[in-house]
Coordinates of C-alpha atoms in Angstrom, one line a residue:
M1 CA -9.2 2.0 28.6
S2 CA -7.3 -1.4 28.0
S3 CA -4.4 -1.0 25.4
Q4 CA -5.0 -4.3 24.6
P5 CA -7.8 -5.9 22.3
T6 CA -9.6 -9.0 22.5
T7 CA -8.2 -11.9 21.0
Q8 CA -10.7 -13.9 19.1
S9 CA -10.6 -16.0 16.3
H10 CA -9.7 -15.0 12.5
S11 CA -12.5 -16.3 10.9
D12 CA -14.9 -13.7 12.8
T13 CA -15.0 -10.5 10.6
D14 CA -16.2 -8.7 13.5
S15 CA -13.9 -10.0 16.0
S16 CA -10.1 -8.7 16.8
P17 CA -7.3 -10.4 15.2
L18 CA -4.5 -11.7 17.6
L19 CA -2.5 -9.3 19.3
L20 CA 1.5 -10.7 19.6
P21 CA 4.3 -9.0 21.0
A22 CA 6.3 -6.9 18.1
K23 CA 10.1 -6.4 17.9
V24 CA 11.0 -3.0 17.5
L25 CA 13.7 -2.7 14.9
Q26 CA 16.7 -0.4 15.3
S27 CA 17.9 0.3 12.3
D28 CA 17.6 0.5 8.4
Q29 CA 19.8 -2.4 7.9
E30 CA 17.3 -4.4 10.6
A31 CA 14.7 -3.2 8.7
L32 CA 15.8 -4.6 5.1
Q33 CA 16.7 -7.8 6.6
A34 CA 13.4 -8.1 8.2
A35 CA 11.8 -7.5 5.0
R36 CA 14.2 -9.8 3.0
E37 CA 13.2 -12.8 5.4
L38 CA 9.6 -11.9 5.3
A39 CA 9.7 -12.1 1.3
D40 CA 11.5 -15.4 1.3
V41 CA 8.4 -16.7 3.2
A42 CA 5.8 -15.1 1.3
R43 CA 7.1 -15.9 -2.1
H44 CA 6.6 -19.7 -1.7
N45 CA 2.9 -20.0 -1.5
A46 CA 1.8 -16.1 -3.3
A47 CA 0.8 -17.8 -6.5
S48 CA -1.8 -20.6 -4.7
R49 CA -2.7 -18.1 -2.4
D50 CA -3.8 -15.6 -5.0
Q51 CA -5.7 -18.5 -7.0
Q52 CA -7.7 -19.6 -3.9
R53 CA -8.1 -16.2 -2.5
K54 CA -6.4 -17.5 0.7
L55 CA -5.9 -14.3 3.1
P56 CA -1.9 -14.1 4.4
W57 CA -2.5 -14.4 8.1
A58 CA 0.6 -16.1 8.6
E59 CA 2.4 -13.5 6.9
I60 CA 0.9 -10.3 8.0
E61 CA 1.6 -11.8 11.3
Q62 CA 5.3 -12.1 10.3
F63 CA 5.1 -8.3 9.1
T64 CA 4.0 -7.1 12.5
R65 CA 5.6 -9.3 14.9
S66 CA 9.2 -8.4 13.0
G67 CA 8.7 -4.8 13.9
L68 CA 8.1 -3.9 10.3
G69 CA 5.0 -2.0 10.8
S70 CA 6.5 0.3 13.1
I71 CA 9.5 1.4 11.0
S72 CA 8.1 4.9 10.4
I73 CA 7.6 6.0 14.0
P74 CA 9.6 9.0 15.0
K75 CA 12.4 8.4 17.3
A76 CA 11.2 10.7 19.3
Y77 CA 8.5 8.4 20.5
G78 CA 10.7 5.3 20.6
G79 CA 10.2 4.1 16.9
P80 CA 13.4 3.8 14.4
E81 CA 12.0 6.1 12.0
V82 CA 13.7 4.6 9.0
S83 CA 14.5 6.5 5.8
F84 CA 12.1 6.8 3.0
V85 CA 14.5 5.0 0.8
T86 CA 14.4 2.5 3.3
I87 CA 10.3 2.3 3.7
A88 CA 10.4 2.3 -0.3
E89 CA 12.7 -0.9 -0.5
V90 CA 10.8 -2.6 2.1
F91 CA 7.7 -2.4 0.5
R92 CA 9.3 -3.3 -3.1
L93 CA 11.1 -6.5 -1.5
I94 CA 7.7 -8.3 -0.2
S95 CA 5.6 -6.7 -3.3
A96 CA 8.3 -8.7 -5.7
A97 CA 7.2 -11.7 -3.2
D98 CA 3.3 -10.7 -2.9
P99 CA 2.2 -7.5 -4.0
A100 CA -1.2 -8.4 -2.2
L101 CA 0.8 -8.7 1.1
G102 CA 2.7 -5.5 0.2
Q103 CA -0.4 -3.5 -0.2
I104 CA -2.3 -4.7 3.4
P105 CA -0.2 -2.5 5.6
Q106 CA 0.4 0.2 2.6
N107 CA -2.9 2.3 4.2
Q108 CA -1.1 2.1 8.1
F109 CA 1.6 4.0 7.0
G110 CA 0.0 7.0 5.4
I111 CA -2.6 6.9 8.6
L112 CA 0.6 7.2 10.4
Q113 CA 2.0 10.3 8.6
L114 CA -1.7 11.8 9.3
V115 CA -1.2 11.4 12.8
R116 CA 1.8 12.6 13.0
L117 CA 1.1 15.9 11.0
T118 CA -2.3 16.3 12.7
A119 CA -3.0 14.3 15.9
T120 CA -2.6 16.0 19.6
E121 CA 0.4 15.2 21.7
A122 CA -1.5 12.7 23.6
Q123 CA -2.8 11.1 20.6
K124 CA 0.2 10.8 18.9
Q125 CA 2.0 9.2 22.2
R126 CA -1.1 6.6 22.3
I127 CA -1.4 5.6 18.8
F128 CA 2.4 5.4 18.1
R129 CA 2.9 3.3 21.3
A130 CA -0.2 0.7 20.4
V131 CA 1.6 0.4 16.7
L132 CA 5.4 -0.3 18.2
D133 CA 3.5 -2.8 20.6
G134 CA 1.6 -4.9 17.3
W135 CA -1.5 -2.9 16.9
R136 CA -2.5 -3.1 13.0
I137 CA -4.2 -0.2 11.7
G138 CA -6.7 -0.7 8.8
N139 CA -8.2 2.0 6.6
A140 CA -12.0 2.9 6.0
G141 CA -11.9 5.8 3.9
P142 CA -12.8 5.9 0.6
E143 CA -16.7 5.0 -0.4
R144 CA -19.0 4.0 -3.1
G145 CA -21.7 5.8 -4.7
T146 CA -20.2 9.5 -4.3
K147 CA -18.7 12.3 -6.7
D148 CA -15.3 11.4 -6.2
T149 CA -13.1 9.9 -3.7
L150 CA -12.9 12.8 -1.5
T151 CA -16.4 13.3 -1.3
L152 CA -17.5 11.4 2.1
K153 CA -21.5 10.5 3.4
A154 CA -20.1 9.0 6.6
R155 CA -20.8 11.2 9.6
I156 CA -19.2 11.6 12.9
T157 CA -21.5 13.1 15.8
R158 CA -20.7 14.1 19.5
K159 CA -22.5 11.8 22.0
G160 CA -21.7 13.5 25.7
D161 CA -18.2 13.4 25.9
D162 CA -17.2 11.0 23.1
F163 CA -18.3 10.3 19.5
S164 CA -20.9 8.1 17.3
I165 CA -19.6 7.2 13.6
S166 CA -22.2 5.9 11.0
G167 CA -21.5 5.2 7.3
E168 CA -20.1 2.7 4.8
K169 CA -17.0 2.4 3.6
F170 CA -15.2 0.4 0.7
Y171 CA -11.7 -0.3 -0.7
S172 CA -11.1 -1.0 3.3
T173 CA -7.8 -2.3 2.6
G174 CA -6.0 -3.8 6.1
A175 CA -9.1 -3.2 7.8
L176 CA -9.8 -7.3 8.2
Y177 CA -6.7 -7.6 9.8
A178 CA -6.6 -4.4 11.9
H179 CA -7.1 -3.8 15.7
W180 CA -7.9 -0.2 15.2
V181 CA -9.9 0.5 12.1
A182 CA -9.1 4.4 11.1
V183 CA -12.5 5.8 9.5
K184 CA -12.7 9.1 7.9
A185 CA -16.0 11.0 8.3
L186 CA -17.4 14.7 8.2
D187 CA -18.1 16.2 11.7
D188 CA -21.0 18.5 12.5
E189 CA -19.4 21.3 10.9
G190 CA -18.6 19.5 7.8
R191 CA -15.1 18.9 8.7
Q192 CA -13.1 15.7 8.0
R193 CA -12.0 13.6 11.1
L194 CA -10.1 10.6 11.3
A195 CA -11.5 8.1 14.0
F196 CA -9.4 5.2 15.5
V197 CA -12.6 2.5 15.6
R198 CA -11.4 -0.6 17.9
R199 CA -12.2 -3.8 16.3
G200 CA -15.0 -5.6 18.1
S201 CA -16.9 -2.3 18.8
R202 CA -20.2 -2.2 18.8
G203 CA -22.1 -1.5 15.5
L204 CA -19.0 -2.2 13.5
R205 CA -18.8 -4.6 10.8
I206 CA -15.9 -5.7 8.5
I207 CA -17.1 -7.7 5.7
D208 CA -14.6 -9.8 3.2
D209 CA -16.7 -9.1 -0.2
W210 CA -13.5 -8.1 -2.3
S211 CA -14.1 -9.4 -5.6
G212 CA -11.4 -7.6 -7.7
F213 CA -9.4 -9.9 -10.2
G214 CA -6.6 -8.7 -8.7
Q215 CA -4.7 -8.0 -5.6
R216 CA -7.2 -10.7 -4.5
T217 CA -6.0 -11.3 -1.0
T218 CA -6.1 -7.9 0.5
A219 CA -9.5 -7.9 2.0
S220 CA -10.1 -4.6 0.4
G221 CA -14.0 -5.0 0.9
T222 CA -16.8 -3.2 2.9
V223 CA -16.8 -1.7 6.6
L224 CA -20.2 -0.8 8.3
L225 CA -21.0 1.5 10.8
E226 CA -23.8 2.1 12.5
Q227 CA -23.8 4.3 15.6
V228 CA -20.4 3.1 16.6
P229 CA -19.0 4.6 19.9
V230 CA -15.6 6.2 19.7
D231 CA -13.4 7.7 22.3
A232 CA -12.9 11.4 21.9
D233 CA -9.2 11.0 22.5
L234 CA -9.3 8.9 19.4
V235 CA -10.7 11.5 16.9
V236 CA -8.0 13.5 15.0
D237 CA -8.5 16.8 13.3
N238 CA -7.1 15.4 10.3
W239 CA -8.8 18.3 8.5
R240 CA -6.1 20.4 9.4
Q241 CA -3.8 18.6 6.9
R242 CA -5.2 21.3 4.4
D243 CA -3.7 24.2 6.2
V244 CA 0.3 23.2 6.4
P245 CA 2.5 22.2 3.6
N246 CA 3.4 18.6 4.1
I247 CA 4.6 15.6 2.4
Q248 CA 1.7 13.1 3.9
G249 CA 0.3 12.1 -0.1
A250 CA 4.0 11.9 -1.2
A251 CA 4.8 9.4 1.4
S252 CA 1.5 7.1 0.4
Q253 CA 2.2 7.6 -3.4
L254 CA 6.1 6.5 -2.8
I255 CA 4.9 3.3 -1.3
Q256 CA 2.0 2.8 -4.3
A257 CA 4.8 3.3 -6.3
A258 CA 7.3 0.5 -4.6
I259 CA 4.5 -1.7 -4.8
D260 CA 4.0 -1.4 -8.5
A261 CA 7.8 -1.7 -8.9
G262 CA 7.8 -4.8 -7.1
I263 CA 5.3 -6.5 -9.4
A264 CA 7.4 -5.6 -12.3
E265 CA 10.3 -7.4 -11.0
A266 CA 8.4 -10.7 -10.2
A267 CA 7.0 -10.5 -13.6
I268 CA 10.0 -9.8 -15.5
E269 CA 12.1 -12.7 -13.0
D270 CA 8.9 -15.4 -14.1
A271 CA 9.4 -14.3 -18.1
I272 CA 13.0 -15.1 -17.6
S273 CA 12.4 -18.4 -15.9
F274 CA 10.2 -19.5 -18.3
V275 CA 12.0 -18.8 -21.3
R276 CA 14.6 -20.5 -19.8
E277 CA 13.3 -23.5 -18.8
K278 CA 9.7 -24.0 -20.5
S279 CA 9.3 -22.1 -23.5
R280 CA 10.3 -23.4 -27.2
P281 CA 11.9 -21.2 -29.8
W282 CA 9.8 -19.7 -32.6
I283 CA 10.3 -21.7 -36.1
E284 CA 11.6 -18.9 -37.8
A285 CA 14.2 -17.9 -35.2
K286 CA 16.2 -21.4 -36.0
V287 CA 17.7 -21.8 -32.7
E288 CA 17.6 -24.3 -30.3
R289 CA 16.1 -22.6 -27.3
N290 CA 14.1 -19.8 -27.0
S291 CA 16.4 -17.9 -25.1
D292 CA 18.9 -17.6 -27.8
D293 CA 16.2 -15.9 -30.0
P294 CA 17.3 -12.5 -30.7
Y295 CA 14.2 -10.7 -30.5
V296 CA 13.5 -12.3 -27.3
I297 CA 16.8 -11.0 -26.0
A298 CA 16.0 -8.0 -27.2
D299 CA 12.9 -8.0 -25.4
I300 CA 14.4 -8.6 -22.0
G301 CA 17.0 -6.4 -22.2
R302 CA 14.2 -3.7 -23.1
L303 CA 12.4 -4.8 -19.7
K304 CA 15.5 -4.9 -17.5
L305 CA 16.2 -0.9 -18.5
D306 CA 12.9 0.3 -18.3
L307 CA 12.8 -1.5 -14.9
H308 CA 15.8 0.0 -13.7
A309 CA 14.9 3.2 -15.0
A310 CA 11.9 2.9 -12.6
E311 CA 13.7 1.6 -9.7
A312 CA 16.3 4.5 -10.0
L313 CA 13.2 7.4 -10.1
L314 CA 11.9 5.6 -6.8
R315 CA 15.0 5.6 -4.9
R316 CA 15.6 9.4 -6.2
A317 CA 12.1 10.2 -4.8
A318 CA 12.3 8.6 -1.6
K319 CA 15.5 10.7 -1.3
V320 CA 14.0 13.9 -2.0
L321 CA 11.7 12.6 0.9
D322 CA 14.1 12.4 3.1
E323 CA 15.6 15.9 2.2
V324 CA 12.3 17.8 2.5
N325 CA 11.4 15.7 5.6
A326 CA 14.6 16.8 7.3
G327 CA 13.9 20.8 6.9
P328 CA 11.1 23.0 7.5
I329 CA 8.6 22.2 4.9
D330 CA 7.0 24.6 2.9
D331 CA 5.0 24.7 -0.1
A332 CA 7.8 24.6 -2.6
A333 CA 9.3 21.9 -0.5
A334 CA 6.1 19.8 -0.2
A335 CA 5.3 20.3 -3.9
R336 CA 9.2 19.1 -5.1
A337 CA 8.6 16.0 -3.0
S338 CA 5.2 15.3 -4.9
I339 CA 6.7 15.8 -8.4
A340 CA 9.6 13.6 -7.5
V341 CA 7.4 10.9 -6.9
A342 CA 4.9 11.4 -9.6
E343 CA 7.8 11.0 -11.8
A344 CA 8.4 7.7 -10.0
K345 CA 4.9 6.5 -10.3
V346 CA 4.4 7.0 -13.7
L347 CA 7.5 4.7 -14.4
T348 CA 6.9 2.3 -12.0
T349 CA 2.9 1.8 -13.7
E350 CA 4.0 1.9 -16.5
I351 CA 6.6 -1.4 -16.3
S352 CA 4.4 -3.0 -14.0
L353 CA 1.6 -3.3 -16.6
Q354 CA 4.4 -3.7 -19.6
A355 CA 6.1 -6.5 -17.9
S356 CA 3.2 -8.2 -16.9
E357 CA 1.6 -8.2 -20.5
K358 CA 4.9 -8.8 -22.1
L359 CA 5.7 -11.9 -20.1
F360 CA 3.1 -14.1 -22.2
E361 CA 4.3 -12.8 -25.6
L362 CA 8.0 -13.8 -24.8
A363 CA 7.0 -17.0 -22.7
G364 CA 4.5 -18.5 -25.3
S365 CA 1.1 -19.8 -25.2
R366 CA 2.1 -22.4 -22.7
A367 CA 2.6 -19.5 -20.2
S368 CA -1.1 -19.2 -20.0
L369 CA -2.0 -22.3 -18.6
A370 CA -3.9 -21.9 -15.3
E371 CA -1.5 -24.4 -13.3
Y372 CA 1.2 -21.6 -13.4
N373 CA -1.1 -18.7 -12.4
L374 CA 1.4 -16.2 -14.3
D375 CA -1.5 -14.2 -15.0
R376 CA -1.5 -12.6 -11.3
H377 CA 1.2 -10.3 -12.4
W378 CA -1.3 -8.8 -14.6
R379 CA -4.0 -8.7 -12.8
N380 CA -2.2 -7.1 -9.7
A381 CA -0.7 -4.4 -11.9
R382 CA -3.6 -3.7 -13.6
V383 CA -5.7 -3.5 -10.1
H384 CA -3.4 -1.4 -8.1
T385 CA -2.5 0.8 -10.7
L386 CA -6.1 1.8 -10.4
H387 CA -5.6 3.7 -7.2
D388 CA -4.7 7.1 -9.4
P389 CA -4.5 7.6 -13.0
V390 CA -1.2 8.1 -14.4
R391 CA -2.5 10.6 -16.9
W392 CA -3.0 13.2 -14.2
K393 CA 0.8 12.6 -12.8
Y394 CA 1.9 13.5 -16.1
H395 CA -0.4 16.4 -16.1
A396 CA 1.0 17.4 -12.6
V397 CA 4.7 17.2 -13.8
G398 CA 4.4 19.0 -16.8
A399 CA 2.4 21.9 -15.2
Y400 CA 5.1 22.1 -12.6
Y401 CA 8.3 22.4 -15.0
L402 CA 5.9 24.7 -17.1
N403 CA 4.0 26.9 -15.4
G404 CA 5.5 26.6 -11.9
T405 CA 1.9 25.2 -11.0
L406 CA 2.3 23.4 -7.5
P407 CA 0.2 20.3 -7.1
A408 CA -2.8 19.8 -5.1
R409 CA -2.8 18.5 -1.7
H410 CA -4.1 15.2 -1.1
S411 CA -3.3 11.6 -0.5
W412 CA -3.0 11.0 -4.3
I413 CA 0.2 13.2 -5.2

């Protein structure tokens, strides 16, 4: 089978996106520099892309060409294998510029963790090499109309030497931009498998019907599969994940938290700029500028403190993942990683929502005008933080410290 997908137009949702040469970064410093350069580009038109639901094709292509898509690939397979501290910072930097752009490759990183944990050696060689060459992986895991996010109706069945997969997926972030769509389905024995479906495969349809009021350009819509053929060597036994202690869920959640931290930073910076440059002071403050209002000053101070606290826990969580990943991972180590990330996720969730709401109170009614599109910060924060409820993060942290209860082992903890 050829390692190159067919190059076709982006306007055809059933065709493959462009495959362009990708750089392989050599260090954490190079990864951070590439993220800063992408953020500088993405920031310019992020607000208008959100207003128009214009998909960030050029920006996601830059993400891939720069080598950022492969920074988590192990050194043993030719990748830079940067630290989790760097991965979190890369996603925070990009998401401060455009959180939709930050979310699009989020699932690729989670899927690569699954490959590292459960794939065969041959599968690792093939998939990691493809990502290093510039292939993107999209997600087709969650479904609508099921009991919960872990319940699947999609089925994968043996067809001679290969497989066939059928089902309907939603919240398929990254699929529209991908060369491979990673599809979770149950096999004939009721075990979950992860199939890498090549774009352009017969029976595969990707529909850009995402209508969420936030994260508008993630194209997190529908994937339809009708007896789609899949090579047997591209079907991963990801059910094995539950059999061994691991940090796959913690690694995925770390990126979620980093995206929320980026949203919070952008909201606070826009609040500060608007207060300084456009807002009028409240009459009872008896000051010349809104930025001299003592209550506004205090609120900005509180937002900055809360943001710095969230960022500190995010860095701490990433360091814990690096420490755990460096040695044998047992149940206790896996739990330590999950709890550290859960703590960070609580604060990044809360500051992203708080900052994006407080922006309007501090900046005033003028900030609500559509021309500024400042409501995108709250819309993005509200939608992205709905992935998993913070109330259960508090519960996991409390149960861990109070009763020694280890958190569940899945992608949401």
